[in-house]
Short mmCIF file of C-alpha atoms in Angstrom, two decimals:
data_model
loop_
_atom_site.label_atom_id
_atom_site.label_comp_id
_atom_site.label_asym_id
_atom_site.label_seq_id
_atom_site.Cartn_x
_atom_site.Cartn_y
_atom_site.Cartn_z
CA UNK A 885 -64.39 -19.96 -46.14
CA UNK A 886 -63.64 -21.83 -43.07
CA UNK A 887 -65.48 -20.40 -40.65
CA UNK A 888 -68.51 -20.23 -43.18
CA UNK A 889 -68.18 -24.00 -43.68
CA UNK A 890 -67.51 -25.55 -40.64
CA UNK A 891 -70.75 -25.93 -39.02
CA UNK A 892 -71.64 -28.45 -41.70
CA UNK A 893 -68.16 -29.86 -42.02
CA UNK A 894 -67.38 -30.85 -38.78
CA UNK A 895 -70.81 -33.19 -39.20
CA UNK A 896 -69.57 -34.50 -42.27
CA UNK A 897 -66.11 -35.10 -40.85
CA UNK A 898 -67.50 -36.55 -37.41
CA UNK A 899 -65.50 -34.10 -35.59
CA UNK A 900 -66.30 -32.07 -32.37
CA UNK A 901 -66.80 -28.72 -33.37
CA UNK A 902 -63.74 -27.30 -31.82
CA UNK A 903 -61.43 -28.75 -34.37
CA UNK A 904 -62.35 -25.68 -36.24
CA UNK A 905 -59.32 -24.50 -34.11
CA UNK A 906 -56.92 -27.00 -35.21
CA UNK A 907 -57.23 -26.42 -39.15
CA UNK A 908 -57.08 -22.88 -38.94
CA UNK A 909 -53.74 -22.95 -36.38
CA UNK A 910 -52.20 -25.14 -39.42
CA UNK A 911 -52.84 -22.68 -42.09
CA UNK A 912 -51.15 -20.14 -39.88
CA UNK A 913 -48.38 -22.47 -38.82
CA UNK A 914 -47.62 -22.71 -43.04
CA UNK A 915 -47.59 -19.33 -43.35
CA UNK A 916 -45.53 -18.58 -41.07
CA UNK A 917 -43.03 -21.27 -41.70
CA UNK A 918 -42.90 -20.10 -45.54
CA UNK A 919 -43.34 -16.59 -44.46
CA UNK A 920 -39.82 -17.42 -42.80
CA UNK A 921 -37.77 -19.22 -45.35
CA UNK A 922 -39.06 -16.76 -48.13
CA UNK A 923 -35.44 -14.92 -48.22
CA UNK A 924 -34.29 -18.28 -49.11
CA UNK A 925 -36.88 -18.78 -51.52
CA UNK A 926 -35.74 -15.55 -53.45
CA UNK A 927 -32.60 -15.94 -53.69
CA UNK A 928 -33.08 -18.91 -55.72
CA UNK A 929 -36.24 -18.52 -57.75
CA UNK A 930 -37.66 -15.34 -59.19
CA UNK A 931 -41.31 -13.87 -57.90
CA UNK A 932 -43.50 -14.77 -60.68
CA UNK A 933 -42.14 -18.08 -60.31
CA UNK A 934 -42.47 -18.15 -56.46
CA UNK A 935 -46.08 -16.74 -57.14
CA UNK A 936 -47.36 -19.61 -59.51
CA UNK A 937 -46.24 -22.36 -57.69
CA UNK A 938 -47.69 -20.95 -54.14
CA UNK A 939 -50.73 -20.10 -55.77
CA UNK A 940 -50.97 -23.76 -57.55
CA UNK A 941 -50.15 -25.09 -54.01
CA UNK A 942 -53.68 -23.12 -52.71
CA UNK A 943 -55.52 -24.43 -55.33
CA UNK A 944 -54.62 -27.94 -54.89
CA UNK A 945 -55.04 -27.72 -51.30
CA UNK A 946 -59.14 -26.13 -51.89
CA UNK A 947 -59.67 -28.97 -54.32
CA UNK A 948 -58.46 -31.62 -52.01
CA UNK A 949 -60.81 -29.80 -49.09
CA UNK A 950 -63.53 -30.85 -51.63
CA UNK A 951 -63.08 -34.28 -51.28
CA UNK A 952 -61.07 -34.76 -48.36
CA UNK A 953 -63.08 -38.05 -46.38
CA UNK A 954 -61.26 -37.65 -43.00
CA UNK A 955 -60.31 -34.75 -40.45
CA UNK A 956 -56.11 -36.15 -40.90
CA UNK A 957 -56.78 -35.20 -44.93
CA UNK A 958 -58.06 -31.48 -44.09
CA UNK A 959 -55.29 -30.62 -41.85
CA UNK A 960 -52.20 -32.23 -44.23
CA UNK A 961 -54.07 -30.26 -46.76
CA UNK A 962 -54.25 -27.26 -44.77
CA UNK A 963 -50.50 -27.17 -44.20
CA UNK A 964 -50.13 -26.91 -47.88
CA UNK A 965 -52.41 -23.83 -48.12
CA UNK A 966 -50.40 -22.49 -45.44
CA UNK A 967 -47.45 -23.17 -47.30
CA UNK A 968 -48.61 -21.94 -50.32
CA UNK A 969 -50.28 -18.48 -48.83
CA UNK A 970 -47.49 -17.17 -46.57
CA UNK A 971 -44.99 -17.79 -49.42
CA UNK A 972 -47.34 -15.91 -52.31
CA UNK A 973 -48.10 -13.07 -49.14
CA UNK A 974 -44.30 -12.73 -48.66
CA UNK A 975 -43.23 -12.71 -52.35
CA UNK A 976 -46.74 -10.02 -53.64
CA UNK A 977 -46.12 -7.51 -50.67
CA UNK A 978 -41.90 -7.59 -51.31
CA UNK A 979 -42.74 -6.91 -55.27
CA UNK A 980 -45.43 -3.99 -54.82
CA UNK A 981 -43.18 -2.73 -52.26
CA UNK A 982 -40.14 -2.65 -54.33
CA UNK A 983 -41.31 -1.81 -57.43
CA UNK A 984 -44.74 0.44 -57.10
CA UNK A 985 -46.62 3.54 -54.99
CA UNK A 986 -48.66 3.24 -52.29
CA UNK A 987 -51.52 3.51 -54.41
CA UNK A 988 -50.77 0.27 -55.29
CA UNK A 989 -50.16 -1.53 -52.25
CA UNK A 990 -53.36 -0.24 -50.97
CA UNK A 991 -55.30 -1.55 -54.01
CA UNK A 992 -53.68 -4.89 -53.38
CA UNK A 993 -55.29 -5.25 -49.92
CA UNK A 994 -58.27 -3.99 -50.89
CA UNK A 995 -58.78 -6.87 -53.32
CA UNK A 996 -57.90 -8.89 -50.04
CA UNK A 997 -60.68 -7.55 -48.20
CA UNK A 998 -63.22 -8.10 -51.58
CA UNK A 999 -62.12 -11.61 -51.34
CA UNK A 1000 -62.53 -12.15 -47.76
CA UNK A 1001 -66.38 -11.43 -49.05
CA UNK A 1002 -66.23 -14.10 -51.79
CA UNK A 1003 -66.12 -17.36 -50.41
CA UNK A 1004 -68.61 -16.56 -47.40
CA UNK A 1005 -71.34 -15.15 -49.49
CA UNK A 1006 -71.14 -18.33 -52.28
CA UNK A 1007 -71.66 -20.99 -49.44
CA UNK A 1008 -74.30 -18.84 -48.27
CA UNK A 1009 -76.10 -19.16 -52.19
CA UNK A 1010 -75.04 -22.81 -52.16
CA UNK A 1011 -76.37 -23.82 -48.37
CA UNK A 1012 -79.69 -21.86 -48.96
CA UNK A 1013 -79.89 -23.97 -52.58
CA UNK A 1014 -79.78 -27.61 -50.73
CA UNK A 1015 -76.10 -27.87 -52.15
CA UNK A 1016 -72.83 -29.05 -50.69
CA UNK A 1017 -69.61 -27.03 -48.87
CA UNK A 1018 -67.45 -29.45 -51.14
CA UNK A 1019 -69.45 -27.93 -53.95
CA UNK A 1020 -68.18 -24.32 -52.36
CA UNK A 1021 -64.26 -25.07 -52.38
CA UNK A 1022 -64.67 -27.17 -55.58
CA UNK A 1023 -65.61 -23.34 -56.97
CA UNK A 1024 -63.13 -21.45 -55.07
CA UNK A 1025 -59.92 -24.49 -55.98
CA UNK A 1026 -61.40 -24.13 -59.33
CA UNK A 1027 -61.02 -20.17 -59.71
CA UNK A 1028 -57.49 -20.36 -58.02
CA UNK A 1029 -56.93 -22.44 -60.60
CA UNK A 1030 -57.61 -20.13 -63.28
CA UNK A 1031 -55.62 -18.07 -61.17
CA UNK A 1032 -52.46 -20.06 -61.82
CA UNK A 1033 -53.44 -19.99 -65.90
CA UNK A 1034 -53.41 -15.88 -65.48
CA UNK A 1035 -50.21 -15.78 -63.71
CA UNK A 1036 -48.46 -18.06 -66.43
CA UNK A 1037 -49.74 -16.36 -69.01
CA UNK A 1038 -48.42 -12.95 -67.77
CA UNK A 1039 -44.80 -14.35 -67.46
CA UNK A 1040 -43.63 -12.34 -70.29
CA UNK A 1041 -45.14 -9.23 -68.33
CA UNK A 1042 -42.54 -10.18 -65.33
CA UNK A 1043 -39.72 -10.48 -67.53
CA UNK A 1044 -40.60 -7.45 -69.89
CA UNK A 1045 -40.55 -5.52 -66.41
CA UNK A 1046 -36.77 -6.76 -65.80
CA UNK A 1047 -35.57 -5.63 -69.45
CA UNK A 1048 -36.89 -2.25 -68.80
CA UNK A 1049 -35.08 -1.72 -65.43
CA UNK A 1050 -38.09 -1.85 -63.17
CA UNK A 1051 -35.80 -4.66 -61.40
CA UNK A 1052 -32.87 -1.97 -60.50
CA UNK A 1053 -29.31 -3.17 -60.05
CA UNK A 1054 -29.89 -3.22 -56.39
CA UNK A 1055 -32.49 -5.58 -56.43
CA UNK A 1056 -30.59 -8.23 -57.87
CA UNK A 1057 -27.78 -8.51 -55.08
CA UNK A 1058 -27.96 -11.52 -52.95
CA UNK A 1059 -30.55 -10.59 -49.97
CA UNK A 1060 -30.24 -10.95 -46.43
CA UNK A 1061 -30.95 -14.10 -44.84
CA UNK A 1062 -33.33 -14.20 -42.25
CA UNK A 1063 -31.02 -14.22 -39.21
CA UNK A 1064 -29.07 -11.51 -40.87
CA UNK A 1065 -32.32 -9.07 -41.10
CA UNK A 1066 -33.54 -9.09 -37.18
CA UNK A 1067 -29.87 -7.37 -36.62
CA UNK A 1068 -30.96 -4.53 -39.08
CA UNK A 1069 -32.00 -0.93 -36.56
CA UNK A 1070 -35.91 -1.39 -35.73
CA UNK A 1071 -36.28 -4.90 -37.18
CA UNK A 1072 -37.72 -5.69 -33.85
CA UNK A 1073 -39.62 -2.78 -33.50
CA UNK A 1074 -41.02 -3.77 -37.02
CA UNK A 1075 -41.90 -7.11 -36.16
CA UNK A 1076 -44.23 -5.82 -32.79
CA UNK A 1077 -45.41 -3.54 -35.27
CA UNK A 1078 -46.90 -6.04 -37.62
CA UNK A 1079 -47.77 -8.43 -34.46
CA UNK A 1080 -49.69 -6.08 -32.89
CA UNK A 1081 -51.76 -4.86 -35.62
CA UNK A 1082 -52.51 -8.36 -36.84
CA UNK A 1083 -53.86 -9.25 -33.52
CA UNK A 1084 -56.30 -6.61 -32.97
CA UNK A 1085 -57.55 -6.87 -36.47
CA UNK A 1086 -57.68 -10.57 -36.21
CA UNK A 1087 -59.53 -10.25 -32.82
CA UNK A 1088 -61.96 -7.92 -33.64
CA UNK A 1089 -62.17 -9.86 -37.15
CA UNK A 1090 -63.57 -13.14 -34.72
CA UNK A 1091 -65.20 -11.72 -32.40
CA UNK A 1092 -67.16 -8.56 -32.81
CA UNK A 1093 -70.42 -10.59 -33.73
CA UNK A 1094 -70.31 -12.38 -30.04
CA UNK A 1095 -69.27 -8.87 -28.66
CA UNK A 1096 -72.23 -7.41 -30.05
CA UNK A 1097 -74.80 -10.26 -28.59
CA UNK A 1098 -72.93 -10.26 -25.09
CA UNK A 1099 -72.31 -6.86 -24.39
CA UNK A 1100 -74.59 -4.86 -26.70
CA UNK A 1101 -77.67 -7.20 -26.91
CA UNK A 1102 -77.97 -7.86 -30.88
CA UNK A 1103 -79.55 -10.90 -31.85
CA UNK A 1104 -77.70 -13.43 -33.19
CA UNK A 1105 -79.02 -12.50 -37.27
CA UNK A 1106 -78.77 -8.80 -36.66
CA UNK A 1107 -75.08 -9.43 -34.91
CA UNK A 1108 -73.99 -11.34 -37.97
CA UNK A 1109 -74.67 -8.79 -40.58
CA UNK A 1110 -73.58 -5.66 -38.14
CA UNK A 1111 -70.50 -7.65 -38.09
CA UNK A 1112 -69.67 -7.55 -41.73
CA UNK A 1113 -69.44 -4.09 -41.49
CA UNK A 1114 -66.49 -4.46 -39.96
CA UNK A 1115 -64.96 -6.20 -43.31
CA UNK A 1116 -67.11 -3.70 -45.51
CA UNK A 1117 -65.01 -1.00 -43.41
CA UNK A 1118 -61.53 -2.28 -44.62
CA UNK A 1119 -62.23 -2.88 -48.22
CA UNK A 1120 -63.46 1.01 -48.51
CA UNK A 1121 -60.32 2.13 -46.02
CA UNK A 1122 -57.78 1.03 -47.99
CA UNK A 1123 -59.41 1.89 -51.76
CA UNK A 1124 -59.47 5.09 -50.02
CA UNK A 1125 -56.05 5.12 -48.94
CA UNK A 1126 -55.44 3.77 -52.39
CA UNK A 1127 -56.65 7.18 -53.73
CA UNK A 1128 -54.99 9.19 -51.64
CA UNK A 1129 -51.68 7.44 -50.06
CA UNK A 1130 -49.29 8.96 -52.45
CA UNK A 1131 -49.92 12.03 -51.63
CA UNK A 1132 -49.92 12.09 -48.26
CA UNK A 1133 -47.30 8.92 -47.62
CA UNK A 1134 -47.22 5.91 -45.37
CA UNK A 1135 -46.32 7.36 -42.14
CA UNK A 1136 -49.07 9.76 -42.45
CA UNK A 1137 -51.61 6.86 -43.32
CA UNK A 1138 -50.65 5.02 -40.81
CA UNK A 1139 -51.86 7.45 -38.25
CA UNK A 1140 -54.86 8.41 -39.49
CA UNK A 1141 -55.68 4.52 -39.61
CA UNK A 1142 -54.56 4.33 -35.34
CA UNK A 1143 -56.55 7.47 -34.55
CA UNK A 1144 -59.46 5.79 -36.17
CA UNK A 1145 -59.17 2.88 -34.12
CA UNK A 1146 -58.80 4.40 -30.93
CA UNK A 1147 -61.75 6.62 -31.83
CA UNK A 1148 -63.67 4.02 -32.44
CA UNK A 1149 -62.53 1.84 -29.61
CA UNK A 1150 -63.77 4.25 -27.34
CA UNK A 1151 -66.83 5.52 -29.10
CA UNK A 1152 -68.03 1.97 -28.57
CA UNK A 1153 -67.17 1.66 -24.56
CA UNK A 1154 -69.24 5.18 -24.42
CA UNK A 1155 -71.87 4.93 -27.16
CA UNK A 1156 -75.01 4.00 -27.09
CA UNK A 1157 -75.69 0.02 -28.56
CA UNK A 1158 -77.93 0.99 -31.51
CA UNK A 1159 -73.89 3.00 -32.82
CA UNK A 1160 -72.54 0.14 -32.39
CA UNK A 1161 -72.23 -1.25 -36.07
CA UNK A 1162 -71.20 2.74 -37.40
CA UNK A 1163 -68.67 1.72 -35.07
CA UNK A 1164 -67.16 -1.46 -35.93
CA UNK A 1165 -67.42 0.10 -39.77
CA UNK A 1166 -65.16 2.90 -38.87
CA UNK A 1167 -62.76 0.45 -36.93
CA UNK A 1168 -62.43 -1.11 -40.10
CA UNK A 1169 -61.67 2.10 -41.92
CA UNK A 1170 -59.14 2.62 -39.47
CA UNK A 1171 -57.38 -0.65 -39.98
CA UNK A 1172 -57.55 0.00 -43.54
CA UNK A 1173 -54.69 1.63 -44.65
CA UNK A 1174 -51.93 0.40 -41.71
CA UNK A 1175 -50.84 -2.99 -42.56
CA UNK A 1176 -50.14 -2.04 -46.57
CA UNK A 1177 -48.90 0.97 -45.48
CA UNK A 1178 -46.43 -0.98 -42.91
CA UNK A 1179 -44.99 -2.77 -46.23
CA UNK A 1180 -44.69 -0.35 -48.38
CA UNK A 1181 -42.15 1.45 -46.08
CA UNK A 1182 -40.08 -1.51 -45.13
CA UNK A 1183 -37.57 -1.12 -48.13
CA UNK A 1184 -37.50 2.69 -47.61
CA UNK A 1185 -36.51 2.10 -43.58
CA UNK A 1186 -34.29 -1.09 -44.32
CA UNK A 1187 -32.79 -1.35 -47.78
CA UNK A 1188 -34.12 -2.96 -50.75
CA UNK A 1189 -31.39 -5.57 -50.33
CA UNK A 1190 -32.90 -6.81 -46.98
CA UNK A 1191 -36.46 -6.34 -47.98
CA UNK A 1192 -37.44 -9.65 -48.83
CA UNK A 1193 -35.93 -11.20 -45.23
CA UNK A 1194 -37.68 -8.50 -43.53
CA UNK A 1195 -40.93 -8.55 -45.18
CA UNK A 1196 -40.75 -12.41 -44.75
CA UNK A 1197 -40.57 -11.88 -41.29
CA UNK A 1198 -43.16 -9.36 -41.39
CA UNK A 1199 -45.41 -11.56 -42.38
CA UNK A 1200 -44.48 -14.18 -39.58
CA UNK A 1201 -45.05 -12.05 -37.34
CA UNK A 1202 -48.28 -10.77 -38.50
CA UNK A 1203 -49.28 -14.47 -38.81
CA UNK A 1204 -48.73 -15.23 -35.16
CA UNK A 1205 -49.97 -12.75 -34.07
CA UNK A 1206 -53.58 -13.82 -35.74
CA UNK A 1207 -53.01 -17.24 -34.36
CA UNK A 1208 -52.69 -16.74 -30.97
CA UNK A 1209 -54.55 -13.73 -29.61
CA UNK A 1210 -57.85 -13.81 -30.99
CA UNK A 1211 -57.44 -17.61 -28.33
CA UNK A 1212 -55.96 -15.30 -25.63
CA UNK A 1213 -59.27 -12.70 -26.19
CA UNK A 1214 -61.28 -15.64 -26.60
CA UNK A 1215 -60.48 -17.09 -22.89
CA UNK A 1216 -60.43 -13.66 -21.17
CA UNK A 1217 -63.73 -12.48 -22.46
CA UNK A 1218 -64.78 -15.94 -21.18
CA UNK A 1219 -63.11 -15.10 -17.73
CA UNK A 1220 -64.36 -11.39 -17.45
CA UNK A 1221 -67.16 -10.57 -20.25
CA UNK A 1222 -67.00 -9.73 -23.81
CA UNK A 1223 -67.10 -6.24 -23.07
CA UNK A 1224 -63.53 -5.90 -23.14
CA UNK A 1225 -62.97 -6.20 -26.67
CA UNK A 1226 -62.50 -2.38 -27.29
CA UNK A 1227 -60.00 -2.30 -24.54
CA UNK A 1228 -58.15 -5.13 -26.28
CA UNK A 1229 -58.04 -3.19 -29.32
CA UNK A 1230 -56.93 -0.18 -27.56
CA UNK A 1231 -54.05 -1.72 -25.73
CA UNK A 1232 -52.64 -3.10 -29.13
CA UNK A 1233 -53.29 -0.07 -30.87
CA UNK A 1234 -50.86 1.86 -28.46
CA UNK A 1235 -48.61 -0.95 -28.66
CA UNK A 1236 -48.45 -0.80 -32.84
CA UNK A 1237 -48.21 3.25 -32.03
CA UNK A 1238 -45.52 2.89 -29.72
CA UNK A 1239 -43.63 0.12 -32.46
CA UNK A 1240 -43.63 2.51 -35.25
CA UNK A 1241 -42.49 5.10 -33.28
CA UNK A 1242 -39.20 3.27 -32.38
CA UNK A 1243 -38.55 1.74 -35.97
CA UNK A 1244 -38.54 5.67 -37.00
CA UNK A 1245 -36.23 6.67 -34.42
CA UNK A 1246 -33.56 4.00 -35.01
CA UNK A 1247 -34.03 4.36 -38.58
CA UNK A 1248 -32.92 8.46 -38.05
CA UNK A 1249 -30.07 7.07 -35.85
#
């Protein structure tokens, strides 16, 4: 929704309009700092209970962007949706990964990606109507909070789960602590892994609309909406990897999704413009399936005892990764041309390759 937003916000706020930068580096610093600490977090608290008070932390934080007065109130209120996300991402992905198939998983992210449509499209309705942005994440706190009302309601599900042994034996051992997982075979490896996906999707996620104007001479409307494919392309990705990922496994997803990519990466250096959307839509397919896929298989490579450290971590990574190197693109497509972006996703698709490939040897080891 931020991004959406901001170009009335910032007004509203008497900011420059670079500050966008500094509320969405907050939200990522939260996550990653809860993303962190969330072997702690399980080890005293259960996930449902994790889950409802991360998810009341996001909706508290939406409602107070609604009538936040000053830029000081937006960021304190985007550390606490940082807080609250990276913790609820942590504690969701360690539970479906546990507990469920890769069909699920997938379905998970795919909701992400429906959602990533949600917020964009109702300040679109609400601008063209006369009406405010608060109006917008009045909505969106609103819904969370209906959210929270779900997830309490379904605490008997959680627990009914326990008493029939979905929650085995092995599960309920004290976990790892954080420090403890990065000295588990391929943690490291894992951790690249999950960096380097996150920051060519995150890249590509921020800037394929000013690729397409710079490099492939779009205008600015047409650029916009050629963009979306790009989301459009994830969403349908992983429902289809949602269909078929248990029968043909992670590892097996997972390179389908990187041959995609580097497919499409190099259909659009060699293409002609007018392919350029197809191409950003199969991009997304191809990121579609690797980054549930990636979680699904971290208790199978490390242990479901050191799952929740890892995945924690995992999500860290992942995290920094999307804060930094969509910047890093940013100021070399600025020093060269925009151009570049397919290389960019290239090099960090051989670099995510290259990851996986050394988790699965020291795993065999």
């Amino acid at each position: 929704m931020l991004g959406a937003a901001w170009p009335v916000m910032y007004h509203d706020l008497s900011v420059p309009v670079s500050y966008a930068g500094f509320v969405s580096m907050t939200v990522c610093f939260g996550t990653v700092v809860s993303s962190i600490n969330y072997s702690k977090l399980s080890r005293r608290f259960n996930t449902e209970s994790i889950t409802i008070a991360s998810v009341a932390a996001t909706a508290a934080a939406l409602l107070g962007f609604s009538r936040a007065s000053s830029f000081g109130q937006i960021i304190a209120l985007a550390l606490l949706l940082g807080l609250g996300a990276g913790a609820v991402d942590a504690g969701l992905n360690n539970y479906v990964a546990l507990h469920f198939k890769a069909r699920a998983m997938n379905f998970l992210h795919a909701s992400w990606g429906l959602g990533t449509l949600v917020g964009p499209f109702l300040l679109s309705y609400l601008f063209s109507h006369g009406m405010s942005w608060r109006l917008g994440y009045t909505a969106i706190g609103a819904a969370q909070s209906c959210i929270v009302l779900l997830l309490i309601i379904s605490i008997p599900l959680w627990r009914a789960n326990r008493n029939v042994g979905i929650e085995a034996e092995e599960d309920k051992k004290e976990g790892l602590s954080a420090r403890e997982a990065l000295r588990c075979p391929g943690a490291i490896a894992a951790l690249i892994g999950f960096f380097s996906y996150c920051s060519m999707e995150n890249t590509a996620m921020l800037w394929s609309a000013t690729f397409l104007v710079s490099a492939r001479g779009f205008s600015e409307s047409l650029a916009a909406s050629s963009a979306g494919l790009l989301f459009w392309g994830m969403t349908v990705g992983r429902i289809i990897a949602g269909l078929v990922s248990d029968r043909l496994g992670d590892s097996r997803m997972i390179r389908i999704g990187e041959i995609l990519i580097a497919m499409a990466s190099l259909l659009l250096i060699v293409m002609p413009e007018d392919m350029s959307a197809a191409m950003l839509f199969m991009l997304g397919v191809g990121f579609g399936p690797i980054y549930p896929a990636m979680i699904h298989q971290t208790p199978d490579y490390f242990g479901k005892n050191a799952s929740a450290a890892i995945i924690g971590l995992e999500m860290a990574s992942a995290y920094v990764g999307s804060m930094f190197m969509p910047t890093v693109f940013g100021a070399l497509g600025r020093a060269t041309t925009m151009a570049i972006l397919p290389f960019f996703v290239l090099f960090f698709t051989i670099l995510n390759t290259a990851a996986i490939e050394v988790k699965k040897r020291r795993r065999s080891r």
